[in-house]
Coordinates of C-alpha atoms in Angstrom, one line a residue:
Chain V
M1 CA 0.1 0.2 -0.1
H2 CA 2.6 2.5 0.9
G3 CA 4.8 2.0 -2.4
L4 CA 1.6 2.9 -4.3
K5 CA 1.2 5.8 -2.0
V6 CA 4.7 6.7 -3.1
I7 CA 4.5 6.2 -6.5
F8 CA 0.7 7.9 -6.8
K9 CA 2.0 11.1 -5.3
K10 CA 5.2 11.1 -7.4
E11 CA 3.1 10.7 -11.1
L12 CA 0.8 13.1 -9.7
A13 CA 3.3 15.6 -9.3
D14 CA 5.2 14.7 -12.6
H15 CA 2.0 15.3 -14.2
F16 CA 1.3 18.6 -13.3
S17 CA 4.8 19.7 -13.5
S18 CA 4.8 18.4 -17.1
Y19 CA 4.8 20.8 -20.0
R20 CA 2.7 18.6 -21.7
F21 CA -0.2 19.1 -19.1
I22 CA 0.0 22.8 -19.5
I23 CA -0.2 22.6 -23.0
L24 CA -3.1 20.0 -23.1
F25 CA -4.9 21.5 -20.2
S26 CA -4.4 25.2 -21.1
L27 CA -5.7 24.0 -25.2
I28 CA -8.6 22.1 -23.9
G29 CA -9.7 25.0 -21.2
M30 CA -9.3 27.3 -24.4
V31 CA -11.2 25.5 -26.9
S32 CA -14.2 24.8 -24.0
L33 CA -14.2 28.4 -23.1
I34 CA -14.7 29.7 -26.7
I35 CA -17.7 26.9 -27.3
S36 CA -19.1 27.5 -24.3
Y37 CA -18.8 31.5 -24.7
M38 CA -20.4 31.2 -28.1
V39 CA -23.0 28.8 -27.2
G40 CA -23.9 31.1 -24.1
L41 CA -24.4 34.1 -26.5
T42 CA -26.7 32.5 -28.6
I43 CA -28.5 31.2 -25.7
K44 CA -28.6 34.5 -24.4
N45 CA -30.4 36.0 -27.8
E46 CA -32.7 33.6 -28.5
L47 CA -33.9 33.8 -24.9
Q48 CA -34.7 37.0 -25.0
G49 CA -38.5 38.0 -24.4
I50 CA -39.8 34.6 -24.3
A51 CA -40.4 32.5 -21.2
K52 CA -37.1 30.4 -20.2
P53 CA -37.9 26.8 -21.4
K54 CA -37.0 23.9 -19.0
F55 CA -33.1 22.6 -18.7
V56 CA -31.5 25.8 -20.4
F57 CA -28.5 25.5 -18.5
L58 CA -27.7 21.9 -20.2
M59 CA -28.1 23.6 -23.3
L60 CA -24.6 25.2 -22.5
F61 CA -23.2 21.5 -23.3
I62 CA -24.9 20.3 -26.0
S63 CA -25.9 23.3 -28.6
Q64 CA -23.2 24.0 -31.4
G65 CA -21.2 26.6 -30.7
G66 CA -18.7 27.6 -33.7
L67 CA -18.0 23.9 -35.2
F68 CA -19.4 21.3 -32.2
S69 CA -20.7 21.4 -29.0
F70 CA -18.9 20.5 -25.7
V71 CA -20.1 17.3 -25.4
Q72 CA -18.9 16.4 -29.2
F73 CA -15.6 18.1 -28.4
V74 CA -15.0 16.1 -25.5
A75 CA -16.0 12.9 -27.3
F76 CA -13.7 13.8 -30.2
F77 CA -10.5 15.5 -28.5
G78 CA -10.9 13.5 -24.5
P79 CA -9.5 10.5 -25.9
L80 CA -6.1 12.9 -26.5
I81 CA -5.9 13.6 -23.0
G82 CA -5.8 10.1 -22.0
L83 CA -3.6 9.0 -24.5
I84 CA -1.1 12.0 -24.2
L85 CA -0.9 11.4 -20.5
G86 CA -0.1 7.7 -20.7
F87 CA 1.7 6.4 -24.1
D88 CA 5.1 7.0 -22.6
L89 CA 4.1 6.2 -19.1
I90 CA 6.2 2.9 -18.7
N91 CA 8.6 2.5 -21.8
R92 CA 10.0 5.6 -20.8
E93 CA 11.1 4.3 -17.2
R94 CA 12.6 1.3 -19.1
N95 CA 14.4 3.1 -21.5
E96 CA 16.2 5.6 -18.8
G97 CA 16.7 2.7 -16.7
T98 CA 14.7 4.0 -13.7
L99 CA 12.3 1.0 -13.9
S100 CA 14.5 -1.7 -12.8
R101 CA 15.5 0.7 -10.0
I102 CA 12.1 1.6 -8.4
L103 CA 11.4 -2.3 -8.9
S104 CA 14.7 -3.1 -6.9
Q105 CA 12.6 -0.9 -3.7
P106 CA 10.5 -3.2 -1.7
I107 CA 7.4 -2.3 -3.2
Y108 CA 5.2 -4.4 -4.9
R109 CA 5.5 -4.2 -8.8
D110 CA 1.7 -3.7 -9.2
A111 CA 2.3 -0.7 -7.0
V112 CA 4.1 0.9 -10.2
I113 CA 1.0 0.5 -12.7
N114 CA -1.6 1.0 -9.9
G115 CA 0.3 4.0 -9.0
K116 CA 0.7 5.2 -12.3
F117 CA -2.8 4.6 -13.4
L118 CA -4.4 6.0 -10.4
A119 CA -2.2 9.3 -11.0
G120 CA -3.6 9.8 -14.3
V121 CA -7.0 9.4 -13.4
T122 CA -6.8 12.2 -11.3
T123 CA -5.1 14.4 -13.5
I124 CA -8.1 13.6 -15.9
S125 CA -10.9 14.3 -13.4
I126 CA -9.1 17.3 -12.0
M127 CA -9.0 18.8 -15.5
M128 CA -12.5 18.0 -16.4
V129 CA -13.7 19.1 -13.2
S130 CA -12.0 22.2 -13.8
I131 CA -13.3 22.9 -17.2
I132 CA -16.8 21.9 -16.4
L133 CA -16.7 24.1 -13.4
V134 CA -15.7 26.9 -15.6
I135 CA -18.1 26.6 -18.0
T136 CA -20.9 26.5 -15.5
G137 CA -19.7 29.7 -14.2
L138 CA -19.4 31.3 -17.5
G139 CA -22.8 30.2 -18.6
L140 CA -24.3 31.5 -15.1
K141 CA -22.9 34.7 -15.4
M142 CA -24.3 34.8 -19.4
I143 CA -27.4 33.1 -19.3
G144 CA -28.4 34.0 -15.8
V145 CA -30.1 30.8 -15.1
I146 CA -29.3 28.9 -12.1
P147 CA -29.2 25.2 -12.7
G148 CA -31.8 23.1 -11.1
V149 CA -31.4 20.1 -9.1
E150 CA -31.6 17.8 -11.8
E151 CA -29.8 19.7 -14.0
L152 CA -26.7 19.5 -11.8
C153 CA -27.0 15.8 -11.3
R154 CA -27.3 15.4 -14.9
I155 CA -24.0 17.3 -15.4
F156 CA -22.3 15.2 -12.6
L157 CA -23.1 12.1 -14.3
Y158 CA -22.0 13.3 -17.4
L159 CA -18.6 14.5 -15.7
I160 CA -18.3 10.5 -14.0
I161 CA -18.8 9.1 -17.6
S162 CA -16.2 11.6 -19.1
I163 CA -14.1 10.7 -17.1
I164 CA -14.5 7.1 -17.1
Y165 CA -14.0 7.4 -20.9
I166 CA -10.9 9.3 -20.8
S167 CA -9.5 6.9 -18.8
F168 CA -10.4 4.1 -21.0
W169 CA -7.6 5.9 -23.4
L170 CA -5.4 6.3 -20.6
G171 CA -5.4 2.5 -20.1
V172 CA -5.1 1.9 -23.7
A173 CA -2.1 4.0 -23.9
I174 CA -0.3 2.7 -20.9
L175 CA -1.2 -1.1 -22.4
F176 CA 0.9 0.5 -25.6
S177 CA 3.6 1.7 -23.2
I178 CA 4.0 -1.5 -21.6
L179 CA 3.9 -3.4 -25.3
F180 CA 6.3 -1.1 -26.9
R181 CA 9.8 -0.7 -25.8
S182 CA 10.4 2.3 -28.1
V183 CA 8.3 5.9 -27.0
T184 CA 8.3 6.9 -30.6
T185 CA 6.4 3.6 -31.6
S186 CA 4.1 3.7 -28.7
A187 CA 3.0 7.5 -29.5
L188 CA 2.2 6.6 -33.1
A189 CA 0.3 3.5 -32.0
V190 CA -1.9 5.3 -30.0
L191 CA -2.9 8.1 -32.6
A192 CA -3.3 5.4 -34.7
A193 CA -5.8 3.6 -32.5
W194 CA -7.5 7.1 -32.1
I195 CA -7.9 8.0 -35.5
F196 CA -9.1 4.3 -36.5
F197 CA -11.8 4.3 -33.8
S198 CA -12.9 7.8 -34.6
F199 CA -12.6 8.4 -37.9
F200 CA -12.5 4.7 -39.6
I201 CA -15.2 2.9 -37.8
P202 CA -18.1 5.4 -38.3
L203 CA -16.9 5.4 -42.1
G204 CA -16.3 1.9 -42.2
A205 CA -19.5 1.1 -40.6
N206 CA -21.2 3.0 -43.5
I207 CA -19.3 1.4 -46.3
I208 CA -19.5 -2.1 -45.0
A209 CA -23.5 -2.0 -44.4
K210 CA -23.4 -0.7 -47.8
A211 CA -21.3 -3.5 -49.0
Y212 CA -23.7 -6.4 -47.1
V213 CA -26.9 -4.9 -48.2
P214 CA -26.5 -3.0 -51.5
D215 CA -28.7 -0.6 -52.6
T216 CA -31.1 -2.0 -54.7
G217 CA -32.3 1.2 -56.4
G218 CA -35.4 3.5 -55.2
E219 CA -36.0 3.6 -51.5
N220 CA -36.4 0.1 -50.3
P221 CA -37.4 0.6 -46.3
E222 CA -36.3 -3.0 -45.6
V223 CA -32.6 -2.2 -47.3
L224 CA -32.7 0.8 -45.7
I225 CA -33.3 -0.8 -42.0
R226 CA -31.2 -3.5 -42.5
Q227 CA -28.1 -1.3 -43.2
A228 CA -29.1 1.1 -40.6
S229 CA -28.6 -1.7 -38.0
I230 CA -25.4 -2.9 -39.5
Q231 CA -24.1 0.4 -39.3
R232 CA -25.2 0.9 -35.8
A233 CA -24.0 -2.8 -34.7
I234 CA -20.4 -1.9 -36.1
S235 CA -20.0 1.6 -34.9
L236 CA -21.1 0.5 -31.5
S237 CA -17.9 -1.0 -31.2
S238 CA -15.8 2.3 -31.2
P239 CA -16.0 3.6 -27.8
I240 CA -16.4 7.4 -28.9
I241 CA -20.1 6.2 -30.4
L242 CA -20.6 4.7 -27.0
Y243 CA -19.7 7.5 -25.4
S244 CA -21.3 10.1 -27.2
D245 CA -24.3 8.3 -27.3
A246 CA -24.4 7.9 -23.6
T247 CA -23.5 11.3 -22.9
A248 CA -25.9 12.8 -25.3
T249 CA -28.9 11.0 -23.7
I250 CA -27.7 11.9 -20.2
I251 CA -27.4 15.7 -20.9
D252 CA -30.2 16.0 -22.8
P253 CA -33.6 15.2 -21.1
T254 CA -35.9 14.9 -24.2
R255 CA -33.6 12.6 -25.9
K256 CA -35.4 9.4 -25.4
T257 CA -33.7 6.5 -27.1
T258 CA -30.2 6.1 -28.7
R259 CA -31.5 4.6 -31.6
S260 CA -32.0 6.3 -35.1
F261 CA -35.6 7.1 -36.6
V262 CA -35.2 4.5 -39.1
L263 CA -34.8 1.7 -36.6
M264 CA -37.2 3.0 -33.9
G265 CA -40.1 0.5 -33.2
P266 CA -44.0 1.9 -33.8
F267 CA -44.3 2.1 -30.3
E268 CA -41.1 3.9 -29.8
K269 CA -42.2 6.0 -32.9
I270 CA -45.6 7.2 -31.0
S271 CA -44.2 7.7 -27.7
Q272 CA -41.9 10.0 -29.6
E273 CA -44.3 11.8 -31.4
R274 CA -46.9 12.1 -28.8
F275 CA -45.3 12.6 -25.6
S276 CA -42.4 15.2 -25.9
G277 CA -42.0 16.0 -22.0
P278 CA -38.5 15.5 -20.8
L279 CA -37.5 11.8 -19.0
T280 CA -36.9 11.9 -15.6
I281 CA -32.9 11.2 -14.5
D282 CA -33.2 7.9 -13.8
Q283 CA -35.1 6.8 -17.3
S284 CA -31.9 8.7 -19.1
L285 CA -29.8 6.8 -17.0
L286 CA -32.0 3.3 -17.7
I287 CA -31.5 3.8 -21.3
V288 CA -28.0 4.1 -21.7
L289 CA -27.0 2.2 -18.7
P290 CA -25.7 -0.5 -21.1
Y291 CA -23.3 1.5 -22.8
I292 CA -21.9 3.0 -19.5
I293 CA -21.2 -0.5 -18.2
T294 CA -19.8 -1.5 -21.3
L295 CA -17.5 1.7 -21.1
I296 CA -16.5 0.5 -17.7
A297 CA -16.1 -2.7 -18.5
I298 CA -13.8 -2.2 -21.4
T299 CA -11.6 0.1 -19.5
V300 CA -11.5 -2.8 -17.1
V301 CA -10.5 -5.3 -19.3
C302 CA -8.1 -2.9 -21.2
F303 CA -6.5 -2.1 -17.7
S304 CA -6.2 -5.9 -16.9
I305 CA -4.3 -6.5 -19.9
S306 CA -1.6 -4.0 -18.9
Y307 CA -1.5 -5.5 -15.6
T308 CA -0.8 -8.9 -16.4
V309 CA 1.8 -8.5 -19.1
F310 CA 3.8 -6.1 -16.9
M311 CA 3.4 -8.3 -14.2
R312 CA 4.8 -11.1 -16.7
Q313 CA 7.6 -8.9 -18.2
E314 CA 10.8 -10.1 -17.2
I315 CA 13.0 -7.4 -16.0
R316 CA 16.5 -7.3 -17.7
S317 CA 18.9 -4.8 -17.4
A318 CA 19.4 -3.5 -21.1
Chain W
M1 CA 32.7 -19.4 15.3
N2 CA 29.7 -20.5 13.8
M3 CA 30.4 -20.4 10.1
E4 CA 27.3 -20.9 8.7
E5 CA 25.8 -17.5 10.7
H6 CA 28.0 -15.2 8.6
V7 CA 27.0 -16.9 5.3
I8 CA 24.8 -14.0 3.7
I9 CA 24.1 -14.8 0.0
E10 CA 24.0 -18.7 -1.3
T11 CA 23.1 -20.1 -4.3
E12 CA 23.4 -23.7 -5.2
G13 CA 22.8 -25.2 -8.6
L14 CA 21.6 -21.8 -9.7
T15 CA 20.3 -21.9 -13.4
K16 CA 18.3 -19.7 -15.7
I17 CA 17.0 -19.8 -19.3
Y18 CA 16.1 -17.0 -21.2
N19 CA 14.0 -18.4 -24.5
G20 CA 15.8 -21.7 -24.9
Q21 CA 19.3 -20.1 -24.2
I22 CA 21.3 -20.8 -21.1
A23 CA 22.0 -17.5 -19.3
V24 CA 23.3 -19.1 -16.0
D25 CA 24.0 -22.3 -15.7
H26 CA 24.1 -24.5 -12.3
V27 CA 25.9 -21.3 -10.4
S28 CA 26.7 -22.3 -6.9
F29 CA 28.5 -19.4 -4.6
K30 CA 28.5 -18.3 -1.1
V31 CA 29.1 -14.6 0.4
M32 CA 30.4 -14.2 3.6
K33 CA 29.2 -11.2 6.0
G34 CA 31.1 -8.2 5.6
E35 CA 33.2 -9.4 2.7
V36 CA 33.4 -7.7 -1.2
F37 CA 32.8 -10.5 -3.7
G38 CA 34.1 -9.7 -6.8
F39 CA 32.3 -11.0 -10.0
L40 CA 34.3 -11.3 -13.2
G41 CA 32.9 -12.1 -16.7
P42 CA 33.3 -10.6 -20.1
N43 CA 29.6 -9.1 -21.0
G44 CA 26.7 -11.3 -21.4
A45 CA 28.3 -13.9 -19.1
G46 CA 25.1 -13.7 -16.8
K47 CA 26.8 -11.6 -13.9
T48 CA 23.5 -9.2 -13.8
T49 CA 20.9 -12.2 -14.5
I50 CA 22.8 -13.7 -11.2
L51 CA 22.1 -10.3 -9.2
L52 CA 18.6 -9.7 -10.5
M53 CA 17.7 -13.4 -9.5
L54 CA 18.9 -12.6 -6.2
L55 CA 16.8 -9.4 -6.0
G56 CA 13.8 -11.9 -6.7
L57 CA 13.3 -9.6 -10.0
T58 CA 13.5 -12.5 -12.5
E59 CA 12.4 -15.9 -11.3
P60 CA 15.6 -18.6 -11.6
T61 CA 14.6 -21.7 -13.9
S62 CA 16.0 -24.0 -11.8
G63 CA 18.3 -24.1 -8.4
K64 CA 18.5 -22.7 -4.8
V65 CA 18.8 -19.0 -3.8
R66 CA 19.2 -17.6 -0.3
V67 CA 19.7 -14.2 0.8
M68 CA 19.9 -14.2 4.7
D69 CA 18.0 -16.9 4.6
I70 CA 15.2 -15.7 2.5
D71 CA 13.9 -16.9 -0.6
P72 CA 14.0 -14.0 -3.3
T73 CA 11.4 -15.7 -5.7
R74 CA 9.0 -16.4 -2.7
D75 CA 9.5 -13.2 -0.5
A76 CA 11.0 -10.4 -3.0
I77 CA 10.0 -7.4 -0.7
K78 CA 11.7 -8.5 2.3
V79 CA 14.8 -9.0 -0.2
K80 CA 14.6 -6.0 -1.9
G81 CA 14.7 -4.0 1.3
L82 CA 17.7 -5.7 2.5
I83 CA 19.3 -5.2 -0.5
G84 CA 20.7 -1.8 -2.3
Y85 CA 21.2 -2.3 -6.2
M86 CA 23.0 -0.3 -8.3
P87 CA 22.7 -1.1 -11.7
E88 CA 24.6 -0.9 -14.8
N89 CA 23.6 2.7 -16.4
M90 CA 21.8 3.6 -13.7
G91 CA 18.7 5.3 -14.6
F92 CA 17.7 9.0 -12.9
Y93 CA 14.5 11.0 -13.4
N94 CA 16.0 13.9 -14.9
D95 CA 13.7 16.5 -13.8
L96 CA 14.5 15.5 -10.1
D97 CA 17.3 17.2 -8.3
A98 CA 19.5 15.3 -5.8
I99 CA 17.3 15.7 -2.4
Q100 CA 14.2 15.0 -4.4
T101 CA 16.1 11.6 -6.0
L102 CA 17.1 10.5 -2.8
R103 CA 13.7 11.4 -1.0
F104 CA 11.8 9.5 -3.4
M105 CA 13.9 6.3 -2.7
A106 CA 14.0 7.1 1.1
D107 CA 9.9 6.9 0.7
L108 CA 9.6 4.1 -1.5
N109 CA 11.9 2.2 1.2
G110 CA 9.7 3.5 3.9
I111 CA 12.0 5.5 5.6
P112 CA 10.4 8.0 8.0
G113 CA 10.7 11.6 6.9
K114 CA 13.1 12.9 9.7
I115 CA 15.4 9.8 9.8
A116 CA 15.3 10.3 5.8
D117 CA 16.1 14.2 5.9
E118 CA 19.2 13.1 8.3
R119 CA 20.6 10.7 6.1
I120 CA 20.2 12.3 2.9
E121 CA 22.0 15.3 4.3
R122 CA 25.1 13.1 5.4
A123 CA 24.9 10.9 2.4
L124 CA 25.3 14.0 -0.1
K125 CA 28.5 14.9 2.3
I126 CA 29.9 11.7 2.3
V127 CA 29.8 11.6 -1.6
G128 CA 30.7 15.3 -2.1
L129 CA 27.2 16.1 -4.0
E130 CA 26.3 18.3 -0.6
G131 CA 26.9 21.5 -3.4
D132 CA 25.0 20.5 -6.5
A133 CA 22.0 18.9 -4.0
I134 CA 19.6 21.3 -5.8
K135 CA 20.7 20.9 -9.1
R136 CA 18.9 18.9 -11.7
V137 CA 20.2 15.3 -12.0
G138 CA 19.9 15.7 -15.8
A139 CA 22.7 18.1 -15.8
Y140 CA 25.1 16.0 -13.8
S141 CA 28.1 14.3 -14.8
R142 CA 28.8 10.7 -15.1
G143 CA 31.0 10.5 -12.3
M144 CA 28.3 12.8 -10.2
R145 CA 25.4 10.3 -11.3
Q146 CA 27.5 7.3 -9.8
R147 CA 28.3 9.0 -6.9
L148 CA 24.4 10.0 -6.5
G149 CA 24.0 6.1 -6.7
L150 CA 26.0 5.6 -4.0
A151 CA 24.3 7.9 -2.0
E152 CA 21.3 6.1 -2.5
L153 CA 22.4 3.3 -1.0
L154 CA 23.8 5.3 2.1
V155 CA 20.4 6.5 2.5
K156 CA 18.8 3.3 2.0
E157 CA 21.6 1.6 4.4
P158 CA 20.9 -2.1 2.9
K159 CA 22.6 -5.2 4.3
V160 CA 24.0 -5.8 1.1
A161 CA 24.8 -3.9 -1.8
F162 CA 25.1 -4.8 -5.6
L163 CA 27.4 -3.1 -7.3
D164 CA 27.1 -3.3 -11.4
E165 CA 29.7 -1.7 -13.2
P166 CA 30.6 1.0 -10.6
T167 CA 33.2 2.9 -12.5
L168 CA 32.1 2.4 -16.1
G169 CA 33.4 5.4 -18.3
L170 CA 34.5 7.6 -15.2
D171 CA 37.7 9.4 -15.3
P172 CA 40.8 8.2 -13.1
D173 CA 39.9 10.7 -10.5
A174 CA 36.2 9.9 -10.4
T175 CA 36.8 5.9 -10.5
N176 CA 39.2 6.6 -7.1
R177 CA 36.3 8.6 -5.0
I178 CA 34.2 5.6 -6.1
I179 CA 36.6 2.9 -4.7
E180 CA 37.3 5.5 -1.5
L181 CA 33.6 5.2 -0.9
I182 CA 33.2 1.6 -1.6
E183 CA 35.9 1.2 1.1
N184 CA 34.2 3.3 3.4
F185 CA 30.9 1.4 2.8
T186 CA 32.7 -2.0 3.9
R187 CA 34.3 -0.4 6.8
E188 CA 32.1 2.1 8.5
K189 CA 28.4 0.3 7.4
E190 CA 29.9 -3.1 7.7
M191 CA 27.9 -3.7 4.1
T192 CA 28.4 -7.0 2.3
I193 CA 29.1 -6.2 -1.5
I194 CA 28.9 -7.8 -4.8
L195 CA 31.0 -6.1 -7.1
C196 CA 30.8 -6.6 -10.9
S197 CA 33.4 -4.9 -12.9
H198 CA 35.8 -5.1 -15.5
F199 CA 38.3 -2.9 -13.8
L200 CA 40.4 -5.7 -12.7
E201 CA 42.6 -3.1 -10.6
M202 CA 40.0 -2.1 -8.8
V203 CA 38.4 -5.8 -7.9
Q204 CA 42.0 -6.8 -6.9
R205 CA 42.3 -3.6 -4.6
L206 CA 38.7 -4.4 -3.0
C207 CA 37.8 -7.9 -3.2
K208 CA 39.4 -10.8 -1.2
R209 CA 37.2 -13.4 -2.7
M210 CA 36.3 -13.6 -6.6
G211 CA 34.2 -15.3 -9.1
I212 CA 35.1 -15.7 -12.9
M213 CA 32.0 -16.0 -14.8
I214 CA 32.2 -17.4 -18.6
K215 CA 29.4 -17.9 -20.6
G216 CA 26.8 -18.5 -17.5
R217 CA 29.1 -21.0 -16.0
M218 CA 31.4 -19.9 -12.6
V219 CA 34.4 -21.4 -14.0
A220 CA 36.6 -20.6 -10.9
Q221 CA 36.0 -18.8 -7.6
G222 CA 37.8 -18.2 -4.4
T223 CA 40.7 -15.7 -3.5
M224 CA 43.1 -14.4 -5.7
D225 CA 45.9 -16.6 -4.2
A226 CA 43.8 -19.6 -4.7
L227 CA 42.9 -18.6 -8.6
A228 CA 46.5 -18.0 -9.2
R229 CA 47.9 -21.6 -8.0
E230 CA 45.2 -23.4 -9.6
K231 CA 46.3 -21.8 -13.3
F232 CA 49.7 -21.2 -12.6
G233 CA 50.8 -23.4 -9.6
L234 CA 53.0 -20.3 -8.6
D235 CA 52.9 -18.0 -5.9
Q236 CA 50.4 -15.2 -6.7
N237 CA 52.5 -12.1 -6.5
E238 CA 53.9 -12.8 -9.7
Y239 CA 51.3 -12.5 -11.6
T240 CA 48.1 -9.7 -11.5
L241 CA 44.7 -10.2 -11.5
E242 CA 44.4 -9.2 -15.3
E243 CA 46.7 -12.1 -16.0
I244 CA 44.6 -14.6 -14.3
Y245 CA 41.4 -13.8 -15.4
M246 CA 43.0 -13.9 -19.0
K247 CA 44.5 -17.1 -18.6
Y248 CA 40.7 -18.7 -17.5
F249 CA 39.2 -16.5 -20.2
Q250 CA 41.5 -18.2 -23.2
E251 CA 40.8 -21.5 -21.8
T252 CA 37.3 -21.4 -21.7

């Protein structure tokens, strides 16, 4: 236990004093500020003179300001936080010869990897909490609406899911830093993974669906439905899609399903059309619970692979 | 006097196979309390592998290892607390200064803050780094890094120290300082030391007994007199360790 604490403290200090963290943090802080400022302006203008609708505050997170909304921004660039923080955690120490030195001290070997992972998760949490607090503060000032309890709960849930999501990418990065001896290789591998999941899977899902169920010309609904369901199944293999769908539903109470309109059953369609009231938070949570559980599961799986590989790796001098 | 009580390190038929290649082949030796045991042999002879097995960092394929009657494969944490290991090409965190580096190691060893601070101050003075204590380790010269490594041993105060090539790539002056420090370790701290080195002059000066490793096997061990007698059948005074070593090396 005490080894874990020492490593954790050291890693946390390392993160906070690194240029990498400062650059990453200021970049992401800046972008989120700009997004929420623009969204705030729009909301403020549009709310002038009309009665305030419910859940105005959450709009700060889901409305598009400039290119994308804050939620979309985190979905796309959140992974980079995790990846950049983690891609060289183990192999840099191995290359510099500090790993064998730490491991020859009286601590358990898993203290090293656990401490590093926990320190990364803590760094990510602090980053996300402070960014969301800044946005919330800015929103309070700009649109002058105080968020209700439910809105705060939803933001809190959103925060938790985001932290798990970014931690998953941290886990991927740590795994790569264990598997690849060279820091450059793991950096490239990590980038490749990010590009693959964020760009190729959505693109590839579309192409594969079309190849599997070719267009028959005209608008055959059966073909469209089959295409859409294949595309959906494939894109769900990307954590980015899992995360975007989960958080979009959590942060937007009017969203009642993660499925696209094409795939909805008749009852779903009717309820969507007739009952436009917002969902309660537990109902929203119920819809995306499988997504959240999957996110947690892949994070755990990823970390346990890293853990096992790391524990079994031979420590050699060179 | 009971000899058994003073055996600090003992191996019997120690063997390690890496990917089908024999790195260490049935090595048996003993190191007594307070002695400096020299480990000689060409690169890749398996010296470092033996050290790693003694530390419990690598599991032996077969054979027996005991460090102060503890089995490193079973109770690695305990053994690591007793041994100070200074690897070849010692790695430091370049962003930390000397005091931070030593404090980190003290923390890992669970040495309480106050005692650690005292030991760090004293250790830096002994190795002559007190003037550079708050300089980044990244800016240290090779000799300074090695001395910092020895300071780490002084802070940890282990019962046993493994020094792997402590003078590699150092200038004569720095080498001399390291040798004096090692002498100081055995004299004042009563540390038992295993010293791996190619610098035979140093081994000759520091070690009473030594073992010669070639291709994973320990081809000879004993005092320098014994080694010389075995090969030359003559009085050891006429030969340097280098000549003895070369003789073994050529014959294997």
